[in-house]
Coordinates of C-alpha atoms in Angstrom, one line a residue:
M1 CA -187.4 -10.6 -27.8
S2 CA -189.8 -13.4 -26.9
P3 CA -190.2 -14.1 -23.2
I4 CA -188.1 -17.0 -22.0
K5 CA -188.9 -18.9 -18.8
V6 CA -186.9 -21.7 -17.1
L7 CA -188.4 -23.9 -14.4
L8 CA -185.8 -25.9 -12.3
L9 CA -186.3 -28.8 -9.9
P10 CA -183.7 -29.7 -7.3
L11 CA -182.3 -32.6 -9.2
L12 CA -179.4 -31.0 -11.0
L13 CA -176.9 -32.9 -9.1
L14 CA -178.4 -36.2 -10.2
I15 CA -178.1 -35.0 -13.8
A16 CA -174.5 -34.2 -13.4
Q17 CA -173.8 -37.6 -11.8
N18 CA -175.6 -39.5 -14.6
A19 CA -173.7 -37.6 -17.3
Q20 CA -170.8 -39.9 -17.8
A21 CA -169.1 -37.8 -20.5
Q22 CA -169.8 -35.0 -22.9
V23 CA -171.5 -36.0 -26.1
T24 CA -168.6 -35.5 -28.5
F25 CA -168.8 -35.6 -32.3
E26 CA -166.9 -38.9 -32.1
R27 CA -169.6 -40.4 -29.9
I28 CA -172.3 -39.5 -32.4
L29 CA -170.1 -40.9 -35.2
N30 CA -169.9 -44.2 -33.3
A31 CA -173.4 -44.2 -31.9
A32 CA -173.7 -47.9 -32.8
D33 CA -171.1 -48.7 -30.1
E34 CA -173.5 -47.3 -27.4
P35 CA -177.0 -48.6 -28.3
H36 CA -178.2 -47.9 -24.8
N37 CA -178.3 -44.2 -25.8
W38 CA -180.2 -42.4 -28.6
L39 CA -177.9 -39.5 -29.6
T40 CA -179.4 -37.9 -32.6
Y41 CA -182.8 -37.7 -34.3
S42 CA -182.5 -40.8 -36.4
G43 CA -180.4 -42.6 -33.8
N44 CA -177.3 -42.4 -36.0
Y45 CA -175.9 -40.5 -39.0
S46 CA -177.1 -43.1 -41.5
G47 CA -180.7 -42.3 -40.7
N48 CA -181.8 -46.0 -40.4
R49 CA -183.5 -45.9 -37.0
H50 CA -182.0 -49.3 -36.2
S51 CA -180.8 -50.4 -32.7
E52 CA -178.4 -53.1 -31.7
L53 CA -180.4 -53.7 -28.5
D54 CA -181.9 -57.2 -28.4
Q55 CA -183.2 -57.9 -24.9
I56 CA -186.8 -57.4 -26.1
E57 CA -187.2 -60.2 -28.7
P58 CA -190.1 -62.1 -30.3
G59 CA -190.1 -64.7 -27.6
N60 CA -190.8 -62.2 -24.7
V61 CA -192.3 -59.1 -26.4
N62 CA -195.7 -60.1 -25.0
D63 CA -194.2 -59.4 -21.6
L64 CA -193.9 -55.7 -22.3
Q65 CA -195.6 -53.5 -19.8
L66 CA -196.0 -49.7 -19.3
K67 CA -193.2 -48.3 -17.0
W68 CA -194.1 -44.6 -17.0
V69 CA -195.9 -41.9 -18.9
F70 CA -195.1 -38.3 -19.5
Q71 CA -198.0 -35.9 -20.3
A72 CA -197.0 -32.9 -22.4
Q73 CA -198.5 -29.5 -21.6
S74 CA -199.5 -29.1 -25.2
L75 CA -202.5 -30.6 -27.1
E76 CA -200.6 -30.3 -30.5
K77 CA -199.5 -33.4 -32.4
F78 CA -196.6 -35.0 -30.5
E79 CA -194.1 -35.4 -33.4
A80 CA -190.9 -35.2 -31.3
T81 CA -188.2 -37.9 -31.1
P82 CA -186.5 -37.8 -27.7
L83 CA -182.7 -38.0 -27.2
V84 CA -181.4 -40.3 -24.4
V85 CA -177.9 -39.7 -23.0
D86 CA -176.6 -41.7 -20.1
G87 CA -179.9 -42.1 -18.4
I88 CA -181.3 -38.6 -19.1
M89 CA -184.0 -38.0 -21.7
Y90 CA -184.3 -34.7 -23.5
L91 CA -187.6 -34.1 -25.1
T92 CA -189.4 -31.2 -26.9
E93 CA -193.1 -30.4 -26.2
A94 CA -194.9 -28.4 -28.9
P95 CA -194.3 -25.8 -29.8
N96 CA -190.9 -25.1 -28.3
T97 CA -190.5 -26.3 -24.7
V98 CA -187.5 -28.6 -23.8
T99 CA -187.9 -31.0 -20.9
A100 CA -185.1 -33.1 -19.2
L101 CA -186.4 -36.3 -17.6
D102 CA -185.1 -39.3 -15.7
A103 CA -185.3 -41.9 -18.5
K104 CA -185.8 -44.7 -16.0
L105 CA -188.6 -43.3 -13.9
G106 CA -190.0 -40.3 -15.8
R107 CA -189.2 -37.7 -13.2
V108 CA -188.8 -34.2 -14.6
F109 CA -185.5 -32.4 -13.8
W110 CA -186.1 -29.1 -15.6
R111 CA -188.2 -27.4 -18.3
Y112 CA -187.1 -24.6 -20.6
E113 CA -190.1 -22.7 -22.1
Y114 CA -189.6 -20.6 -25.2
T115 CA -192.5 -18.5 -26.4
P116 CA -192.3 -18.0 -30.1
S117 CA -193.2 -14.8 -31.8
N118 CA -196.9 -14.3 -32.4
Q119 CA -195.9 -13.8 -36.1
S120 CA -195.0 -17.4 -36.4
R121 CA -197.3 -19.3 -38.8
P122 CA -196.2 -22.9 -39.5
C123 CA -198.5 -24.4 -42.1
C124 CA -199.4 -27.7 -40.6
G125 CA -199.3 -27.5 -36.8
R126 CA -197.2 -25.7 -34.2
V127 CA -195.0 -28.7 -33.8
N128 CA -191.3 -29.6 -33.1
R129 CA -189.6 -32.8 -34.0
G130 CA -186.7 -32.9 -31.6
L131 CA -183.3 -31.7 -30.5
A132 CA -179.6 -32.1 -31.3
I133 CA -176.8 -32.4 -28.7
L134 CA -173.1 -31.7 -28.7
G135 CA -170.9 -31.4 -25.6
E136 CA -173.1 -30.1 -22.8
T137 CA -175.4 -28.1 -25.2
L138 CA -178.8 -28.9 -26.6
F139 CA -180.0 -27.2 -29.8
M140 CA -183.6 -26.5 -30.7
A141 CA -185.1 -25.0 -33.9
T142 CA -188.2 -22.9 -33.2
I143 CA -191.4 -22.3 -35.2
D144 CA -190.5 -18.6 -35.4
A145 CA -187.2 -19.5 -37.2
Q146 CA -184.8 -19.1 -34.3
L147 CA -182.0 -21.5 -33.3
I148 CA -181.4 -21.8 -29.5
A149 CA -178.5 -23.3 -27.6
I150 CA -179.4 -24.6 -24.1
D151 CA -177.3 -25.9 -21.3
V152 CA -178.1 -29.6 -20.6
V153 CA -177.6 -29.3 -16.9
T154 CA -179.4 -26.1 -16.0
G155 CA -181.8 -25.7 -18.9
Q156 CA -180.7 -22.1 -19.3
P157 CA -180.3 -20.6 -22.8
I158 CA -176.7 -20.0 -24.0
W159 CA -177.3 -18.2 -27.3
K160 CA -180.1 -17.6 -29.8
A161 CA -179.6 -17.0 -33.5
A162 CA -182.2 -15.6 -35.9
V163 CA -182.3 -17.9 -38.9
A164 CA -185.1 -16.3 -40.9
D165 CA -188.0 -13.9 -40.6
P166 CA -191.3 -15.4 -39.4
N167 CA -193.3 -12.4 -40.7
S168 CA -192.5 -13.7 -44.3
G169 CA -193.8 -17.2 -43.4
Y170 CA -190.4 -18.8 -42.4
A171 CA -190.5 -21.4 -39.6
M172 CA -188.5 -24.4 -38.4
T173 CA -190.0 -27.6 -37.1
L174 CA -187.2 -30.1 -37.6
A175 CA -184.6 -31.5 -35.2
P176 CA -181.1 -29.9 -36.0
L177 CA -178.2 -32.1 -37.1
I178 CA -174.7 -31.9 -35.6
V179 CA -171.8 -32.3 -38.0
K180 CA -168.3 -31.7 -36.4
D181 CA -168.5 -28.3 -34.8
K182 CA -171.5 -27.0 -36.6
V183 CA -175.3 -27.4 -36.2
L184 CA -177.3 -27.7 -39.4
V185 CA -181.0 -26.7 -39.9
G186 CA -183.4 -26.1 -42.7
V187 CA -186.4 -23.8 -43.0
A188 CA -190.0 -24.6 -43.5
G189 CA -192.6 -22.2 -45.1
G190 CA -193.1 -23.4 -48.6
E191 CA -196.8 -22.8 -48.3
Y192 CA -196.0 -19.0 -47.9
G193 CA -193.8 -18.7 -50.9
V194 CA -190.4 -18.5 -49.0
R195 CA -187.1 -19.3 -50.7
G196 CA -185.8 -22.4 -48.9
F197 CA -182.3 -22.9 -47.6
I198 CA -180.1 -25.1 -45.4
S199 CA -177.7 -23.3 -43.1
A200 CA -174.9 -24.3 -40.7
Y201 CA -174.0 -22.4 -37.4
E202 CA -171.0 -22.5 -35.1
V203 CA -172.0 -24.5 -32.1
D204 CA -170.1 -22.2 -29.6
T205 CA -171.4 -18.8 -30.9
G206 CA -174.4 -19.3 -33.2
E207 CA -172.6 -17.5 -36.0
E208 CA -173.7 -18.6 -39.4
A209 CA -170.9 -20.6 -41.1
W210 CA -172.6 -21.3 -44.5
R211 CA -175.9 -21.2 -46.3
F212 CA -177.2 -23.2 -49.3
Y213 CA -180.2 -21.9 -51.1
T214 CA -182.5 -24.7 -52.4
I215 CA -183.5 -22.5 -55.3
P216 CA -180.6 -21.2 -57.4
G217 CA -180.5 -17.5 -57.9
P218 CA -179.8 -15.7 -61.2
G219 CA -176.5 -16.7 -62.7
E220 CA -176.3 -19.9 -60.6
P221 CA -176.5 -23.4 -62.2
G222 CA -180.1 -24.6 -62.1
H223 CA -181.6 -21.2 -62.2
E224 CA -182.6 -21.8 -65.8
T225 CA -185.0 -24.5 -64.6
W226 CA -187.3 -21.7 -63.3
E227 CA -188.5 -20.7 -66.8
G228 CA -190.5 -17.7 -67.9
G229 CA -188.1 -14.9 -67.0
G230 CA -190.1 -13.8 -63.9
D231 CA -189.4 -14.0 -60.2
A232 CA -191.1 -17.3 -59.6
W233 CA -187.8 -18.6 -58.2
A234 CA -187.7 -15.9 -55.5
H235 CA -190.8 -17.3 -53.8
G236 CA -190.7 -20.9 -55.1
G237 CA -190.7 -22.7 -51.8
A238 CA -188.4 -25.8 -51.8
S239 CA -188.4 -25.8 -48.0
V240 CA -186.5 -28.2 -45.7
W241 CA -188.4 -29.5 -42.7
V242 CA -187.1 -32.9 -41.9
T243 CA -183.6 -33.7 -40.6
G244 CA -180.9 -34.9 -43.0
S245 CA -178.2 -37.6 -42.9
Y246 CA -174.4 -37.6 -43.0
D247 CA -171.7 -39.8 -44.5
P248 CA -168.4 -39.2 -42.6
E249 CA -166.2 -41.0 -45.2
L250 CA -167.5 -38.8 -48.0
N251 CA -168.0 -35.8 -45.7
L252 CA -171.4 -35.3 -47.4
T253 CA -174.6 -34.3 -45.7
Y254 CA -177.8 -35.3 -47.5
W255 CA -181.1 -33.4 -47.2
G256 CA -184.6 -33.8 -48.8
I257 CA -186.1 -30.7 -50.3
G258 CA -189.8 -29.8 -50.3
N259 CA -192.2 -29.0 -53.1
P260 CA -192.2 -25.8 -55.3
G261 CA -194.7 -23.1 -54.8
P262 CA -197.4 -22.4 -55.6
D263 CA -198.1 -26.0 -54.6
W264 CA -200.8 -27.0 -57.1
N265 CA -200.4 -24.6 -60.1
P266 CA -197.2 -25.5 -62.0
A267 CA -198.2 -23.3 -64.9
Q268 CA -197.1 -20.3 -62.7
R269 CA -193.6 -21.7 -62.4
P270 CA -192.7 -23.5 -65.7
G271 CA -189.6 -25.7 -65.8
D272 CA -188.2 -28.4 -63.6
N273 CA -187.9 -26.0 -60.6
L274 CA -184.6 -27.2 -59.1
Y275 CA -183.9 -28.1 -56.4
S276 CA -187.5 -28.7 -55.3
D277 CA -188.5 -32.3 -54.7
S278 CA -184.8 -33.4 -54.8
V279 CA -182.2 -34.7 -52.5
V280 CA -179.0 -32.6 -52.3
A281 CA -175.6 -33.8 -51.3
L282 CA -173.6 -31.0 -49.7
N283 CA -170.0 -30.7 -48.5
A284 CA -170.5 -30.6 -44.7
D285 CA -167.7 -28.0 -44.2
T286 CA -168.7 -25.5 -46.9
G287 CA -172.3 -26.2 -47.9
E288 CA -171.2 -26.5 -51.5
L289 CA -173.4 -28.7 -53.7
E290 CA -171.7 -32.0 -54.7
W291 CA -174.7 -33.6 -56.5
Y292 CA -178.5 -33.6 -56.6
F293 CA -181.2 -36.0 -57.8
Q294 CA -184.7 -34.7 -58.5
F295 CA -187.6 -37.0 -57.9
T296 CA -190.6 -35.0 -59.2
P297 CA -189.8 -32.2 -61.7
N298 CA -192.3 -29.3 -61.9
D299 CA -194.4 -31.0 -59.2
D300 CA -198.2 -30.7 -59.7
Y301 CA -199.1 -32.5 -56.5
D302 CA -197.2 -31.2 -53.4
Y303 CA -195.0 -34.3 -53.3
D304 CA -192.4 -33.0 -50.9
S305 CA -189.2 -35.0 -51.0
V306 CA -188.3 -34.2 -47.4
Q307 CA -188.2 -37.9 -46.3
I308 CA -185.2 -39.2 -44.4
P309 CA -182.2 -40.2 -46.7
V310 CA -181.3 -43.7 -45.4
L311 CA -177.6 -44.6 -46.0
V312 CA -176.7 -48.3 -46.4
D313 CA -173.8 -50.4 -47.6
L314 CA -174.8 -53.5 -49.7
D315 CA -173.1 -56.1 -51.7
T316 CA -171.3 -54.6 -54.8
R317 CA -172.0 -57.9 -56.7
V318 CA -175.6 -56.6 -57.0
F319 CA -174.9 -52.8 -57.2
S320 CA -172.1 -51.0 -59.0
S321 CA -171.3 -49.2 -55.8
G322 CA -172.0 -50.6 -52.3
K323 CA -172.6 -47.1 -50.9
L324 CA -176.3 -46.6 -51.4
M325 CA -179.1 -44.3 -50.4
L326 CA -182.6 -45.7 -50.0
W327 CA -185.6 -43.4 -50.3
G328 CA -189.3 -44.1 -49.9
N329 CA -190.7 -41.0 -51.6
R330 CA -194.0 -39.1 -51.1
N331 CA -194.6 -39.5 -54.9
G332 CA -195.2 -43.2 -54.4
F333 CA -191.9 -44.6 -55.7
F334 CA -189.1 -46.3 -53.8
Y335 CA -185.6 -45.3 -55.0
V336 CA -182.1 -46.7 -54.7
L337 CA -179.3 -44.2 -55.5
D338 CA -175.5 -44.2 -55.4
R339 CA -174.8 -41.8 -52.6
T340 CA -171.3 -41.0 -53.9
T341 CA -172.5 -39.7 -57.2
G342 CA -176.3 -39.4 -57.1
E343 CA -176.6 -42.0 -59.9
F344 CA -180.1 -43.5 -60.2
I345 CA -180.0 -47.3 -59.7
R346 CA -183.5 -48.4 -59.3
G347 CA -187.1 -47.2 -58.7
N348 CA -190.3 -49.0 -58.1
P349 CA -193.8 -47.9 -57.0
F350 CA -194.7 -49.2 -53.5
V351 CA -198.3 -47.9 -53.4
R352 CA -200.9 -47.2 -56.1
V353 CA -199.5 -44.6 -58.6
N354 CA -201.1 -43.2 -61.7
W355 CA -199.5 -39.8 -62.1
A356 CA -196.6 -41.5 -63.8
S357 CA -196.4 -44.9 -65.6
G358 CA -192.8 -45.5 -64.3
L359 CA -189.3 -44.1 -64.3
D360 CA -186.9 -43.9 -67.3
E361 CA -183.3 -45.1 -67.2
S362 CA -182.2 -41.9 -65.5
G363 CA -184.9 -42.0 -62.9
R364 CA -187.0 -39.2 -64.4
P365 CA -190.8 -40.0 -64.1
I366 CA -192.7 -40.8 -67.2
E367 CA -195.7 -38.6 -66.4
T368 CA -199.3 -39.5 -67.1
P369 CA -201.4 -36.6 -66.0
Q370 CA -205.0 -37.6 -65.3
P371 CA -207.9 -35.9 -67.1
A372 CA -209.6 -32.9 -65.5
G373 CA -211.8 -34.1 -62.6
A374 CA -210.2 -37.5 -62.4
T375 CA -208.4 -38.8 -59.3
T376 CA -204.6 -38.8 -59.1
Y377 CA -202.8 -41.4 -56.9
P378 CA -201.2 -41.0 -54.4
C379 CA -203.1 -38.1 -52.7
V380 CA -201.5 -35.0 -51.3
G381 CA -200.5 -37.0 -48.2
G382 CA -198.4 -39.1 -50.6
G383 CA -197.4 -42.7 -50.6
T384 CA -195.4 -41.8 -47.4
N385 CA -194.4 -38.5 -45.8
W386 CA -192.1 -37.1 -43.1
Y387 CA -192.4 -40.0 -40.7
S388 CA -189.2 -41.9 -40.5
P389 CA -188.6 -45.3 -42.2
S390 CA -186.1 -47.9 -41.0
Y391 CA -183.5 -50.2 -42.4
S392 CA -182.3 -53.4 -40.7
P393 CA -178.8 -54.6 -41.6
D394 CA -179.9 -58.0 -40.3
T395 CA -182.8 -58.5 -42.7
E396 CA -181.4 -56.1 -45.3
L397 CA -185.0 -54.8 -45.7
F398 CA -186.3 -51.2 -45.9
Y399 CA -189.4 -50.5 -43.8
V400 CA -191.8 -47.7 -44.7
S401 CA -195.1 -46.4 -43.3
A402 CA -197.4 -46.0 -46.3
W403 CA -200.8 -44.5 -47.3
E404 CA -202.4 -46.9 -49.8
G405 CA -205.3 -46.1 -52.1
C406 CA -205.5 -42.5 -51.2
G407 CA -206.2 -40.1 -54.1
H408 CA -207.1 -36.5 -54.8
V409 CA -208.6 -34.5 -57.6
F410 CA -206.3 -31.6 -58.4
R411 CA -207.6 -28.3 -59.7
P412 CA -205.0 -25.5 -60.2
V413 CA -206.0 -21.9 -59.4
E414 CA -204.1 -18.7 -60.3
V415 CA -202.7 -17.1 -57.1
E416 CA -200.8 -13.9 -56.5
Y417 CA -197.8 -13.9 -54.2
L418 CA -198.1 -11.7 -51.1
S419 CA -195.4 -11.9 -48.5
G420 CA -196.5 -13.9 -45.4
Q421 CA -199.7 -15.1 -47.0
R422 CA -200.7 -18.6 -48.2
F423 CA -199.4 -19.3 -51.7
L424 CA -201.1 -22.6 -52.7
G425 CA -202.6 -22.3 -56.2
G426 CA -205.5 -24.6 -55.6
R427 CA -207.2 -26.9 -53.2
P428 CA -207.3 -30.7 -53.8
T429 CA -210.6 -32.5 -53.2
Y430 CA -211.4 -36.2 -52.7
A431 CA -213.0 -38.2 -55.4
N432 CA -216.4 -38.7 -53.7
P433 CA -218.0 -35.3 -53.3
G434 CA -220.2 -35.1 -50.2
A435 CA -218.6 -38.1 -48.6
P436 CA -216.3 -37.6 -45.5
G437 CA -212.8 -37.2 -46.7
L438 CA -209.7 -38.7 -45.0
P439 CA -208.2 -36.2 -42.6
S440 CA -204.7 -35.5 -43.6
L441 CA -203.1 -33.9 -40.5
F442 CA -205.2 -34.8 -37.5
R443 CA -207.3 -37.9 -37.1
G444 CA -210.2 -36.2 -35.5
P445 CA -212.4 -37.4 -32.7
I446 CA -215.0 -39.3 -34.9
N447 CA -214.1 -41.8 -37.5
N448 CA -216.7 -41.0 -40.2
W449 CA -214.7 -41.9 -43.3
T450 CA -214.3 -45.3 -44.9
E451 CA -211.5 -47.4 -46.2
T452 CA -212.4 -46.3 -49.8
E453 CA -210.6 -43.1 -49.0
G454 CA -207.3 -44.8 -48.1
T455 CA -205.7 -47.1 -45.6
G456 CA -202.3 -47.4 -43.9
A457 CA -199.6 -50.1 -44.1
V458 CA -196.1 -50.9 -43.0
I459 CA -194.3 -52.3 -46.1
A460 CA -191.0 -54.2 -46.1
I461 CA -189.1 -53.6 -49.4
D462 CA -186.1 -55.5 -50.7
P463 CA -183.6 -52.9 -52.0
R464 CA -182.0 -55.5 -54.3
T465 CA -185.2 -56.0 -56.3
G466 CA -187.3 -53.0 -55.3
G467 CA -190.1 -55.5 -54.6
E468 CA -192.3 -55.9 -51.6
R469 CA -191.3 -58.6 -49.1
W470 CA -194.4 -58.2 -46.8
R471 CA -197.1 -55.8 -45.8
F472 CA -198.9 -55.2 -42.5
N473 CA -202.2 -53.5 -43.2
M474 CA -204.0 -51.0 -41.0
T475 CA -207.6 -49.7 -41.2
D476 CA -206.7 -46.0 -40.8
V477 CA -203.6 -44.3 -42.4
T478 CA -200.5 -44.0 -40.4
T479 CA -198.3 -41.1 -39.3
S480 CA -195.9 -43.2 -37.2
G481 CA -192.2 -43.7 -37.8
I482 CA -190.6 -47.1 -37.6
L483 CA -187.9 -48.6 -35.4
T484 CA -186.1 -51.9 -36.0
T485 CA -183.9 -53.8 -33.5
A486 CA -181.2 -56.5 -33.6
S487 CA -183.8 -59.0 -32.3
N488 CA -185.8 -58.7 -35.6
I489 CA -188.6 -56.6 -34.2
V490 CA -190.3 -53.7 -36.0
F491 CA -191.9 -51.2 -33.6
T492 CA -194.4 -48.8 -35.1
G493 CA -197.9 -47.3 -34.6
G494 CA -200.8 -45.8 -36.4
R495 CA -203.5 -43.1 -36.2
E496 CA -205.9 -45.6 -34.6
G497 CA -203.7 -45.3 -31.5
Y498 CA -202.3 -48.8 -31.6
F499 CA -198.6 -49.4 -30.8
Y500 CA -197.3 -52.5 -32.6
A501 CA -194.4 -55.0 -32.5
L502 CA -194.1 -56.9 -35.8
H503 CA -191.6 -59.6 -36.8
A504 CA -189.0 -58.0 -39.1
E505 CA -188.7 -61.0 -41.4
T506 CA -192.4 -61.8 -41.9
G507 CA -194.5 -58.9 -40.7
E508 CA -196.3 -61.2 -38.2
L509 CA -198.1 -59.2 -35.5
L510 CA -196.3 -60.1 -32.2
W511 CA -197.8 -57.7 -29.8
R512 CA -200.0 -54.6 -29.7
T513 CA -201.5 -52.2 -27.2
S514 CA -203.9 -49.4 -27.5
L515 CA -202.6 -46.0 -26.3
G516 CA -205.8 -44.1 -27.2
G517 CA -204.4 -41.3 -29.4
M518 CA -202.8 -40.7 -32.8
I519 CA -199.2 -41.8 -33.0
A520 CA -197.3 -39.2 -34.9
S521 CA -193.6 -39.8 -34.3
G522 CA -191.1 -42.6 -34.5
P523 CA -190.4 -45.0 -31.6
I524 CA -186.9 -45.2 -30.0
T525 CA -185.2 -47.7 -27.7
Y526 CA -182.6 -47.3 -25.0
A527 CA -181.3 -49.2 -22.0
I528 CA -180.5 -48.3 -18.4
D529 CA -178.9 -50.6 -15.9
G530 CA -179.0 -53.4 -18.4
K531 CA -182.8 -53.1 -19.1
Q532 CA -184.1 -52.2 -22.5
Y533 CA -187.0 -49.7 -22.9
V534 CA -189.0 -48.7 -26.0
T535 CA -191.0 -45.5 -26.4
A536 CA -194.1 -44.3 -28.3
T537 CA -195.9 -41.0 -28.4
S538 CA -199.7 -41.0 -28.5
G539 CA -202.0 -38.1 -28.3
N540 CA -200.1 -35.7 -26.0
G541 CA -198.3 -38.4 -24.0
L542 CA -195.0 -40.2 -24.2
F543 CA -195.3 -43.9 -23.2
V544 CA -192.3 -45.9 -22.1
F545 CA -192.4 -49.7 -22.0
G546 CA -190.1 -52.4 -20.6
L547 CA -190.2 -56.1 -19.9
R548 CA -192.3 -57.3 -16.9
E549 CA -190.0 -58.1 -13.9

C-alpha cells in the first residue's frame, strides 16, 4: 500500500463551526439556490459553470484586487477546480494531495498527502482536476487509479477502492461526480491501450455498484464496429478523463469518451470504433446505456470527445425538444443534441476545419482526408479540449475556449500492443519543419513560436443558429476554462498568464491582470459574509480576488 500522510493544524474546531450542514444530494441538486458555494466540479449538474452571484459587475470589475494566494507544493500544471462549502475551500494539489483552506483568508486547516504507486504513468502530466463531496466525505480519484474517501473535518482517509491496475497504464485524473448515494469516475490511459470504462461506487463503503465499458465486448451491441475479427477492441482506448453531467428529471448521466487506440493509425482498428469519440447517456442507477452519439467515427486525429456535456433548456419553438445538450468538440464542430434521445439537431464548425467538409443530416462527419504530407485542421490539441466551457441562461450563449489555426501533419505508423507501454501509432508534426512548434501541454519558459502555428480565442456561440456572436482573440493558445456570472461577466484566462474579465454580451475586455504563469483550469466564484470572490490558478498558485474595500 502506498504511504499516506496527514498533516493537521489546530483549526478543526473552526471547520466544524463553519460547516452549516452536511452536503446532501439535495443540496447539490439545488446548487443554484446557494450560489455562495461551489459544490461540484462544474458548479452544478448541468455543467454550465454559471453563477448567480452578481456583486462583481461591469461597472466595478476594475476594482478587483488580490485578496490571497495559495502556493501549491507541486510544480505540475494546476488543473484543479476547488470546491467551496460554507466558507471552507477543498482543493487538490498535483498529483494527489488534498488541502482544506479558509476560503476568506487562505489559511490552511489540514493537508492529506497520498503517494501514488510508482507504477502510475498518466500520459500528459501527473495532474488532478478536483474533488467531489457528499455528507462529510470528500472523494478523490488518483493517478494510480484508486478512489479515496476522506473525512472533511480531520483529513483522514475513510476507505480506498482499487478502480484499475496502474501497471497496465490505467490512471484517473478527473474530479468524481456524485449522483444520489454513488460516486462516479472514469479511467484514463488510452495512450497505453487500456479498455475504458465508467464505474460507480457506494459512497459509504467504496463497493463497486456498476461498471459500463466504453468499448463493447463480444456479443454486445456495438462490438461489430471493431472490424477485422481481431482483439483491437480489447486495447482500443476510449478512456474517460473529464467529469460528466447529470439530468435528475431523466435520471441520466452523460459522459464524453476519448479517442480510440492506437491514436493515429486507424487502419489497425477498422470500423467506427464505438463508443470512442462519443457521448454516452447512462441510467444513473444501473449504468445501462440509454443512448449514444458519436462525433468522430474511426478517429484518425486523436479528437477525444471528453469535453463537458452542457445541459440547457431552450425555447421549443426553435427546437423540437427544449431539453438540449451543447457540445464544443475537439474535432472543431459545435453540436446541439436532444439530451432525451441523443438526436442530432445542429452542428457547425467554430474553428478552421478541413478534415471534414461538414456534417450530414444525422450528424455524421463528411470526411475529407488531406493528402499525405498536407496539414489537417484542427491539430491534435483540437478546436478545444478538456477545459470547461460555460453557458449563460441570461445571454443564452455558449462560451468556449478555442485553438484557432493550429494544424498537424499526420503520418500513421504500425505499432504492436504491449501492456503498459505507449500505443500511439504515429507522431504528428507541424507544417513548418525546422520551425518551433506550438507546445501542446506546457507553454514553456521561452516563447519562440509564432502566431502562424495557432492562436487562442474565447468564442461566444448562439445555440439557436450555431453561429459565432463574438470572439476575443489571444496571442497564445488557451488552456483555461470559462466562468459566467449573472452580472454578464465572462471570467477566463490564457497561457500567457493573463486573467480576464469580458462582457458576456459583447466580448469587450473589461479588466485583466497578469499572474505570471500558464492558466490551466476554470475560474470559480463564491461568497462569504456577503462578499463575492473569484479564483484563478496560474503556474503553481491559486489566486483569489475580491472587490477593493
